[in-house]
Coordinates of C-alpha atoms and ligand atoms in Angstrom, one line a residue:
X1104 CA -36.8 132.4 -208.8
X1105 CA -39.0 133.2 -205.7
X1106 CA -39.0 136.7 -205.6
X1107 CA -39.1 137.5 -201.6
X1108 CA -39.5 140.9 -200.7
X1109 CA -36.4 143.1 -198.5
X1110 CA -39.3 144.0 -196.3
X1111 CA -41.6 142.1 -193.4
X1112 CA -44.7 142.8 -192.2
X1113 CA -43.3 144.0 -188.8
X1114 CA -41.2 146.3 -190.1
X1115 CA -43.6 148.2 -192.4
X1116 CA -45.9 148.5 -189.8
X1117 CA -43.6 149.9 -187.8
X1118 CA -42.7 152.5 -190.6
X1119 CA -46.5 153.5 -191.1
X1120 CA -46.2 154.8 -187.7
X1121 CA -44.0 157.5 -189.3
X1122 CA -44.4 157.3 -192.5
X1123 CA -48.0 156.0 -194.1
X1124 CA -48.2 154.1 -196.9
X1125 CA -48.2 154.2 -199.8
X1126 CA -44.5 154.9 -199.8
X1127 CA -41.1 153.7 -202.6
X1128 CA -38.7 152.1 -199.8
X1129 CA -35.2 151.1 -200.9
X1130 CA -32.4 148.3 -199.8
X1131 CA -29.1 150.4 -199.2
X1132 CA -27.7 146.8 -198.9
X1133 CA -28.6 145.5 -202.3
X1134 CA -28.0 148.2 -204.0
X1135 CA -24.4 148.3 -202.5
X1136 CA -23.9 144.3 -203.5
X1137 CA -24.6 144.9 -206.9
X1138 CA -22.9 147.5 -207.3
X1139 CA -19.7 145.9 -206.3
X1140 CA -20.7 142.8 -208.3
X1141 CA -20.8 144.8 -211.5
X1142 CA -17.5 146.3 -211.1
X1143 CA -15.9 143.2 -210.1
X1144 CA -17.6 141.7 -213.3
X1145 CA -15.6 144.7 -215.4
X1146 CA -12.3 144.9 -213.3
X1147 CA -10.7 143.5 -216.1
X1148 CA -10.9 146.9 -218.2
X1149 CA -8.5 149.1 -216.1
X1150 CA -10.9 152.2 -217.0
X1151 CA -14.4 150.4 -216.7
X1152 CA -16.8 153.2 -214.9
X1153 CA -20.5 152.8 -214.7
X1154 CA -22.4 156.0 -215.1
X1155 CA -25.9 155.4 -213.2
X1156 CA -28.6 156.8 -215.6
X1157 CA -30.2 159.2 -213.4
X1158 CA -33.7 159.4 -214.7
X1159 CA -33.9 155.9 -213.3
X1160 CA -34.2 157.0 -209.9
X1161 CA -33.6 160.7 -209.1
X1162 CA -32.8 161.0 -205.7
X1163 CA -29.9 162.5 -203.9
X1164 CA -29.6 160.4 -201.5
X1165 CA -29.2 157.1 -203.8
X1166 CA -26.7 158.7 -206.3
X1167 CA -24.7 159.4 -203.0
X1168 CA -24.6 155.6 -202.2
X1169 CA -23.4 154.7 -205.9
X1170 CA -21.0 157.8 -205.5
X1171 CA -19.3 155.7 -202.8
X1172 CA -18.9 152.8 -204.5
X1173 CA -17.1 154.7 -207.7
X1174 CA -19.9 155.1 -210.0
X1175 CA -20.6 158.8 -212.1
X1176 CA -24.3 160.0 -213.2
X1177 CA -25.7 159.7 -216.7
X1178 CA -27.6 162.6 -216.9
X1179 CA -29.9 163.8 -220.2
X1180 CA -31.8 166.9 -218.5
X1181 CA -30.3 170.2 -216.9
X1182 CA -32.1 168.6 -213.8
X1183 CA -30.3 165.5 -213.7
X1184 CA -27.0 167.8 -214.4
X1185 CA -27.6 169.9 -211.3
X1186 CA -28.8 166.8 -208.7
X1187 CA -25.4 165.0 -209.9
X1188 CA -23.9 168.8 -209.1
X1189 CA -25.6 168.5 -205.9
X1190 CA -24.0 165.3 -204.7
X1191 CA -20.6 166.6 -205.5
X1192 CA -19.9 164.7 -209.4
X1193 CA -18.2 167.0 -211.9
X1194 CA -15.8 166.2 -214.7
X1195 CA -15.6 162.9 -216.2
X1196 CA -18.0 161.6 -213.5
X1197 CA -20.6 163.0 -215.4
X1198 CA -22.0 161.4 -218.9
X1199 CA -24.2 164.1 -220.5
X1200 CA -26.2 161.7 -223.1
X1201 CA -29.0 164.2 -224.1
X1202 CA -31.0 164.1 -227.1
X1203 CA -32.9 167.0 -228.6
X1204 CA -30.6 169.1 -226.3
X1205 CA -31.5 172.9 -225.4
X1206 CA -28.9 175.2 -225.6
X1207 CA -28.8 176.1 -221.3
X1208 CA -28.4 172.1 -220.8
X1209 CA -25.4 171.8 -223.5
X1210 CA -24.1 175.1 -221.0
X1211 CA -24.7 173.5 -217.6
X1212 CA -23.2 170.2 -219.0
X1213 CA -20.1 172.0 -220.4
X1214 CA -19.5 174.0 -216.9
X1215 CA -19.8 171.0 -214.8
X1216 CA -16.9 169.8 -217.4
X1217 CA -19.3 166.5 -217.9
X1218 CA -18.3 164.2 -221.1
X1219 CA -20.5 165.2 -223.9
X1220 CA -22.3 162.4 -225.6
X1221 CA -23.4 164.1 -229.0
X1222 CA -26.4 162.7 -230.1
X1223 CA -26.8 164.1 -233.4
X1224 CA -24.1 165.5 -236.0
X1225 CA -26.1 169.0 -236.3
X1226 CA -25.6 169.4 -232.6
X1227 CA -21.3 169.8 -233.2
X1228 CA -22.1 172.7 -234.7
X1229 CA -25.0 174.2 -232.4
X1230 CA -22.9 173.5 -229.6
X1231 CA -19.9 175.2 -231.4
X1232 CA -22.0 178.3 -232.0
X1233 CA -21.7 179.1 -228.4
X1234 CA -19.0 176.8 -226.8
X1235 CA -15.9 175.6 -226.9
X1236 CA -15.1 171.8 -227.7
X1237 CA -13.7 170.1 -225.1
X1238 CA -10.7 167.7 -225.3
X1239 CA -13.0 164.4 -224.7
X1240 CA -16.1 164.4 -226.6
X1241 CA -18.6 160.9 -227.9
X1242 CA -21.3 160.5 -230.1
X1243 CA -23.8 158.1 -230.6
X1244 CA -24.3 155.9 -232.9
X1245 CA -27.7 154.0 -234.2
X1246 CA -26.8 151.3 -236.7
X1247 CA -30.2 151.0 -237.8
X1248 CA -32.4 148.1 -239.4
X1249 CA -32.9 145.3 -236.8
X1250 CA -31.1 144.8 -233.8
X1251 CA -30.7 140.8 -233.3
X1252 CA -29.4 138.1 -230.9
X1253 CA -29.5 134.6 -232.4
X1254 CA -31.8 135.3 -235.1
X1255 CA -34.0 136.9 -232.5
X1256 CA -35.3 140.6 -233.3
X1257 CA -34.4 142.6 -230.0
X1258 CA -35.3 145.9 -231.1
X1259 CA -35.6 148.0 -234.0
X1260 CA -33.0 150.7 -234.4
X1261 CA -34.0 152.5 -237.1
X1262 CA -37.4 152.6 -235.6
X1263 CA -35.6 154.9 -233.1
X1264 CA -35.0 158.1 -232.9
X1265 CA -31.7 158.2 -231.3
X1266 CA -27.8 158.0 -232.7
X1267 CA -25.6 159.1 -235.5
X1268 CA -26.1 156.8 -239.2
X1269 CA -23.0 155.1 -239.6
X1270 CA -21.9 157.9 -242.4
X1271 CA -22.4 160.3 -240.0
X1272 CA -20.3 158.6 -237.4
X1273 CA -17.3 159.1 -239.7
X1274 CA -18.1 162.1 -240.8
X1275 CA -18.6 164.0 -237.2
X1276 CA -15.5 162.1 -236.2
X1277 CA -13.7 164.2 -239.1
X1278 CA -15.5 167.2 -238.0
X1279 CA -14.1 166.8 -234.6
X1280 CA -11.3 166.0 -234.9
X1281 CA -10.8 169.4 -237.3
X1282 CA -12.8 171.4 -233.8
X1283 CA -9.7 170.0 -232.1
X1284 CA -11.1 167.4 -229.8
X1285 CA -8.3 164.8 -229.1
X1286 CA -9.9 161.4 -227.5
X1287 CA -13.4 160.2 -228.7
X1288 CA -15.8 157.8 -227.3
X1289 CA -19.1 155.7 -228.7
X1290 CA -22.0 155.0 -227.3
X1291 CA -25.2 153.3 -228.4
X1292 CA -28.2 151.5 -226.8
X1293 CA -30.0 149.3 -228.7
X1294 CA -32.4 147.1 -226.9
X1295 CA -34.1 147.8 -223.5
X1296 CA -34.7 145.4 -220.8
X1297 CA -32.9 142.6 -221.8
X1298 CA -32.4 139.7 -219.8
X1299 CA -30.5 137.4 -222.1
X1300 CA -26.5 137.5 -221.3
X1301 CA -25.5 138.2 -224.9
X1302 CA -26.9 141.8 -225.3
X1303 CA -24.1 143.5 -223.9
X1304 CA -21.4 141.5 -225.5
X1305 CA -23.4 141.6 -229.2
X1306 CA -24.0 145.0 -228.8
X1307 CA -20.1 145.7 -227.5
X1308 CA -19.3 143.6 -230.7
X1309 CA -20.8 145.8 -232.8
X1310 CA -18.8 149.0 -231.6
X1311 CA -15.6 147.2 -231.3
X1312 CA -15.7 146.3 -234.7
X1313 CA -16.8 150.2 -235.4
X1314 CA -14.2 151.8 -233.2
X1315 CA -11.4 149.9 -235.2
X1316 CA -13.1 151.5 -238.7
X1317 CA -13.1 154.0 -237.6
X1318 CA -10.2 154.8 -235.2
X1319 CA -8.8 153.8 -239.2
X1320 CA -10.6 156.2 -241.2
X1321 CA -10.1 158.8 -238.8
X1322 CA -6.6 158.2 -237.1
X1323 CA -8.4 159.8 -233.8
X1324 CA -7.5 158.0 -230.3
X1325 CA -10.6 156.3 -229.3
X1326 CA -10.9 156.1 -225.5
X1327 CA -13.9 154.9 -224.6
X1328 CA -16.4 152.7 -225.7
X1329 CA -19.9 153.4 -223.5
X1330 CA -22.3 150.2 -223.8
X1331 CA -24.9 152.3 -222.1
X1332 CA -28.1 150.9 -220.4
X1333 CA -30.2 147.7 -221.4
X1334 CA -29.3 145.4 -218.8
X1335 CA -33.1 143.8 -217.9
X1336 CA -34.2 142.2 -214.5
X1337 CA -36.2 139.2 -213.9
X1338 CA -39.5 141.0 -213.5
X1339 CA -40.9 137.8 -213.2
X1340 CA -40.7 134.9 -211.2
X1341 CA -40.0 132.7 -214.0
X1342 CA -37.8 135.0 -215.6
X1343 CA -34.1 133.8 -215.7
X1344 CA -32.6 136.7 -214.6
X1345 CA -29.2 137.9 -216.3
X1346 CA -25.6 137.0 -214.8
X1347 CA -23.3 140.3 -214.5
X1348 CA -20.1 137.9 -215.1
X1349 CA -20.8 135.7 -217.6
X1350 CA -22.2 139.4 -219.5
X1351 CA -18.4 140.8 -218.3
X1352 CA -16.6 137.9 -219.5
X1353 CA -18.8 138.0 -223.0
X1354 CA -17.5 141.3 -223.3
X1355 CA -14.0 140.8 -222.5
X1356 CA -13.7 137.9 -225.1
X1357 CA -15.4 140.7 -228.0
X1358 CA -12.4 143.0 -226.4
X1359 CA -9.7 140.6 -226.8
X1360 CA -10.6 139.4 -230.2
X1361 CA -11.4 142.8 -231.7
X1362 CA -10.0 145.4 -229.5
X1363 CA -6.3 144.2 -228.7
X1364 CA -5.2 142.4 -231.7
X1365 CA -5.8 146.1 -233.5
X1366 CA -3.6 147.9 -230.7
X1367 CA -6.8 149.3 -229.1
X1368 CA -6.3 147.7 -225.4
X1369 CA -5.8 150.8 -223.7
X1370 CA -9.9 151.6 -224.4
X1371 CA -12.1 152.1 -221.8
X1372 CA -15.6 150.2 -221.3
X1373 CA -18.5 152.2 -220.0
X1374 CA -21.7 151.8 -219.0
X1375 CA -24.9 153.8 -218.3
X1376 CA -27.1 151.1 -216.4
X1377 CA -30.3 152.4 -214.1
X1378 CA -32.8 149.6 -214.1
X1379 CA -30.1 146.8 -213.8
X1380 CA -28.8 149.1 -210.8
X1381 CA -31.6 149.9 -209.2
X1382 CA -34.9 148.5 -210.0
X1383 CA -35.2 145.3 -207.9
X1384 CA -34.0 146.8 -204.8
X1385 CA -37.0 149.1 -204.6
X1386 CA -40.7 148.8 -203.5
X1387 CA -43.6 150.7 -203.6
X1388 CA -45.5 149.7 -200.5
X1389 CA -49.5 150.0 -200.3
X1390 CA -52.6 149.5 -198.4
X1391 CA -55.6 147.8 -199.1
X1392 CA -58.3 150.1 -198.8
X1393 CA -61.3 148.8 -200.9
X1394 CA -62.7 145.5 -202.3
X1395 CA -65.3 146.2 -205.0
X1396 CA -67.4 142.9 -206.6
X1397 CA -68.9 143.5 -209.5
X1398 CA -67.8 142.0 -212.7
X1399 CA -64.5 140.9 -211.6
X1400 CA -63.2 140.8 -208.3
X1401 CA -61.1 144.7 -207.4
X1402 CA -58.6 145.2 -204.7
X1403 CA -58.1 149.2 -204.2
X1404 CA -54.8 150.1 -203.2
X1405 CA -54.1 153.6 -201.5
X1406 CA -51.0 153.9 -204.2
X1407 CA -52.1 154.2 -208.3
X1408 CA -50.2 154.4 -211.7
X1409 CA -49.3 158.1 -210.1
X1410 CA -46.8 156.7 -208.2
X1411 CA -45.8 153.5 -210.5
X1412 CA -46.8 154.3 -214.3
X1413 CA -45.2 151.5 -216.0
X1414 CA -48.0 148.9 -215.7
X1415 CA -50.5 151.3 -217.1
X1416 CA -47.8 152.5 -219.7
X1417 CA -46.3 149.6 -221.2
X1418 CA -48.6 146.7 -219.4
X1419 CA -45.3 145.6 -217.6
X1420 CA -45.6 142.9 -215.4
X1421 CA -44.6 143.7 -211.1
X1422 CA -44.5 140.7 -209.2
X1423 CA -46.7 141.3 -205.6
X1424 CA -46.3 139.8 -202.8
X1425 CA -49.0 140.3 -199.9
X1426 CA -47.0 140.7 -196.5
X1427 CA -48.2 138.3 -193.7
X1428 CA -49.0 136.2 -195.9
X1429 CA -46.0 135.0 -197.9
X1430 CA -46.5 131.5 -197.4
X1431 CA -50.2 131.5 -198.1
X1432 CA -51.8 129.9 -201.3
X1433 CA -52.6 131.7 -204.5
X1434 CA -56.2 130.9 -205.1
X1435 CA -57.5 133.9 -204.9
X1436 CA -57.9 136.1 -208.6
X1437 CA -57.9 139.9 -208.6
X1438 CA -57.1 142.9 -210.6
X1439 CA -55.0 145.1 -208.0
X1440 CA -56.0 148.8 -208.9
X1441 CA -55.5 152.4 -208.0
X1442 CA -58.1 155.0 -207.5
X1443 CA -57.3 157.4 -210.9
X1444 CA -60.3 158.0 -213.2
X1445 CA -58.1 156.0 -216.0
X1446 CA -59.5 152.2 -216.5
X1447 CA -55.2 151.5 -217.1
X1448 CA -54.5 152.1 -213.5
X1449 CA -54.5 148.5 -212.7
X1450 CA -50.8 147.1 -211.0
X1451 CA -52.2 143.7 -212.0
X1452 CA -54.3 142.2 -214.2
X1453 CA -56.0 138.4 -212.9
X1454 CA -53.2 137.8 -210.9
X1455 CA -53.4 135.2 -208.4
X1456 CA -52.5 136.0 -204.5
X1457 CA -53.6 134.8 -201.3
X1458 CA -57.1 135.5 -200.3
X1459 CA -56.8 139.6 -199.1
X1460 CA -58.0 141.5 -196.4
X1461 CA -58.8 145.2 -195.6
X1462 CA -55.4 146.6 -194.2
X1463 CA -53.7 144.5 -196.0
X1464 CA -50.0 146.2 -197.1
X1465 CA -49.0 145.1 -200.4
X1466 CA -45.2 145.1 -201.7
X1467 CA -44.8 145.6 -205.3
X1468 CA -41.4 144.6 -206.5
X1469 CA -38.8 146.1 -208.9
X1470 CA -39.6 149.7 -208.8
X1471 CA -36.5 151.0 -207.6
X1472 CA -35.8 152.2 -211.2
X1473 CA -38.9 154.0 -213.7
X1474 CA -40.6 154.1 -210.6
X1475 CA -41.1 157.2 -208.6
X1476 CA -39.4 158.9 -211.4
X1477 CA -41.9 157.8 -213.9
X1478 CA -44.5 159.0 -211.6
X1479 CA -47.1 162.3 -212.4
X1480 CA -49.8 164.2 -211.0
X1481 CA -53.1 163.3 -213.2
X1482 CA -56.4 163.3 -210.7
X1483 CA -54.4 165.5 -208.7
X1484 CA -52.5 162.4 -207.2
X1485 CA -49.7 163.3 -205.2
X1486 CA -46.4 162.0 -204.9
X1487 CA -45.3 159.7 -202.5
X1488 CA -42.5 159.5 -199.9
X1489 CA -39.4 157.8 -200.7
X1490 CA -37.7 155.7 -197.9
X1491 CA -34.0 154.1 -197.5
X1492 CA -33.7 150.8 -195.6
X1493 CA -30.1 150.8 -194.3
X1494 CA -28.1 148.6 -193.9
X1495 CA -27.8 149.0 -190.2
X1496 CA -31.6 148.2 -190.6
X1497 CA -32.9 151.7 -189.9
X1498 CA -35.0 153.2 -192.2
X1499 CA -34.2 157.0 -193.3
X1500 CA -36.6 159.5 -195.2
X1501 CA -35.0 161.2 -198.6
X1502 CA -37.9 162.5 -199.9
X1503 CA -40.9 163.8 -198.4
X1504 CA -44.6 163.2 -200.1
X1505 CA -46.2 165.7 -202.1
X1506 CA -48.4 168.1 -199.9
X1507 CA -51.8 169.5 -201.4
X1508 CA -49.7 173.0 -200.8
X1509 CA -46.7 172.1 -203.0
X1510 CA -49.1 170.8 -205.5
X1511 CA -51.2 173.9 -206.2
X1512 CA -47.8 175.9 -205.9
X1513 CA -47.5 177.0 -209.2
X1514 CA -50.9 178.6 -209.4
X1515 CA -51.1 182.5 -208.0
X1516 CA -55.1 181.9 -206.2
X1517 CA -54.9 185.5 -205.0
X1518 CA -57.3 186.6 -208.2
X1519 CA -60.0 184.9 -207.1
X1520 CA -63.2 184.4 -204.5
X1521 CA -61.8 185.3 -201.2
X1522 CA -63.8 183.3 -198.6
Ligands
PLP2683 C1 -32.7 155.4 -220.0 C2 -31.2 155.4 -220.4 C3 -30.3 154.6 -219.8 C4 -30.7 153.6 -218.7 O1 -31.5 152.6 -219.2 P1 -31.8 151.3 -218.3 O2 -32.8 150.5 -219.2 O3 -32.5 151.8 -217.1 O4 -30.6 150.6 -218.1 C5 -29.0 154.7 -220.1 N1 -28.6 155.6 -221.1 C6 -29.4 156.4 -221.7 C7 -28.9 157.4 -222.7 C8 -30.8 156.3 -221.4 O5 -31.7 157.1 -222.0

């Protein structure tokens, strides 16, 4: 797949008149498509609702587009809980799946009435201590050992840190149900950026067959089954990227086979997707602001793995494409880099583009999601502006950069040397 950016030359330059580089722009557009697309791939479960996983991309502005277009917040942090307060979500359009949960985050969750996603069986009883079950609570399960698709290792559940045992499942469903809690829901996430079609229906599979044991061990009404995040993107141009309705179909077939013939049909199909929601419809834009020939051949870029971590974190691939210049050859190697004391902060590793000049502006794809979110302060770095393309083609700020001001903030200088 070529991957073509949602951005041309003439328009960034127009925008560094405002706004300079380097800067995370999004495509209202795209992200309103897919959007759509996903719930048209689910319309077949009358009570499908995605939940956008907040930390993906934590801006008002964005979880005000999905908010339109019918989709709740999946939030793990007080933070995300009072952003997804912020744009107006409360109630069941709130997932709170937390792990490791402080008590004021189980408080804000329960007073925005968001659906708790327990994440361990101790927390029933630490939330208990100080607050009331609520009618509609879910926990999540980890199944452990290997998580597989065709023989294929995906990921390694009990590797991870997440999620009830199966035991406990049971067990905390019993426990429940005793706290008075009515309709329960399940959740689990199992592998992470996963392109292939059959995750989602493997791993819906997996808690069909779970709710119906335990809906039977139990006798509790099982209303929801949350399938959670996962869904990958094609990262890479060769990548085959995933199909949102053969994945729905895959999982209305498991739903039909499992669900209906055990007079489950009424349950509801969830999901908590960010990357698949949001990732390829953002870029970080940068300029090229120093070539360096030494050993290897160094393009400086004024953005760093500040503003874009996951190449320096988990050596993920970000397709680049050189604006101007999209239909120039590739014969030209370079490692792409940012200016932070940390030999990591490369965006790309011998990676073929067209031969680059100074000025150059440089889109890096797919970082609409772990993107600015992902992004810290190490060297001093600041944080970048974040930009909406919409789609009446303007081009809106929703979050200023970082300031040299708001980043010393926290410190009180008025102790020492006054000049
Ligand atoms: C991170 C996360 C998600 C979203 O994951 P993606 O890979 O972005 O789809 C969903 N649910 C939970 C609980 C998460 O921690």
């Amino acid at each position: 797949m070529i991957k073509k950016p949602f951005v041309t030359l003439d328009l960034v330059k127009n925008i560094t008149e405002k706004y300079p580089t380097p800067f995370h722009i999004y495509d209202e557009k795209g992200i309103r498509e897919n959007a759509r697309n996903l719930k048209k791939a689910f319309s077949w479960n009358k009570g499908f609702k995605e939940y956008f996983a907040v930390k993906a991309t934590p801006n008002p502005y964005i979880m005000q587009i999905l908010k339109e277009e019918g989709i709740g917040a999946d939030c793990s942090t007080i933070a995300e809980l009072v952003l997804s307060e912020k744009v107006g979500l409360r109630g069941s359009d709130i997932m709170f799946s937390s792990n490791v949960t402080p008590k004021e985050d189980f408080i804000k969750a329960s007073e925005l009435g968001a659906i708790i996603n327990f994440d361990d069986i101790t927390h029933i009883d630490f939330f208990n201590q100080f607050l009331d079950m609520p009618d509609t609570v879910s926990c999540r399960y980890n199944p452990g050992g290997n998580f597989e698709i065709n023989n294929q290792i995906m990921d390694t559940p009990s590797e991870a840190k997440y999620g009830f045992t199966r035991k406990q499942l049971t067990e905390g469903f019993l426990k429940l149900k005793s706290l008075g809690v009515k309709h329960f829901g399940i959740h689990a996430f199992l592998a992470s950026n996963t392109i292939k079609n059959e995750y989602y229906p493997k791993l819906a599979e997996i808690l069909f067959e779970t709710a119906v044991e335990l809906q039977k061990e139990t006798g509790v009404h099982i209303k929801f089954i949350n399938l959670s995040g996962g869904v990958g993107i094609p990262y890479r141009p060769e990548d085959e990227p995933s199909d949102i309705f053969v994945i729905g179909e895959g999982v209305r077939e498991a739903f039909e086979r499992i669900l209906v013939p055990n007079g489950m049909g009424d349950v509801e199909i969830y999901t908590e997707l960010g990357r698949y929601m949001l990732a390829p419809f953002g870029h970080l834009v940068s300029k090229l602001i120093h070539f360096k020939h030494t050993y290897k051949e160094y393009a400086g870029l004024d953005a760093c793995a500040a503003n874009l971590m996951r190449p320096a974190m988990y050596g993920a691939y970000h397709h680049i494409t050189v604006l101007g210049k999209e239909n120039e050859p590739c014969d030209h190697m370079y490692d792409v880099t940012g200016g932070l004391c940390e030999n990591n902060d490369k965006f790309a590793i011998n990676r073929m583009l067209p031969e680059l000049e100074i000025g150059d502006y440089l889109v890096i794809h797919d970082t609409g999601a772990h993107g600015f979110s992902m992004g810290y302060n190490y060297n001093g770095k600041l944080r970048s502006s974040e930009l909406l393309l919409r789609e009446n083609g303007e081009v809106k700020l929703i979050r200023r950069a970082e300031t040299l001001d708001d980043y010393f903030s926290t410190f009180d200088f008025s102790e020492f040397f006054k000049k």
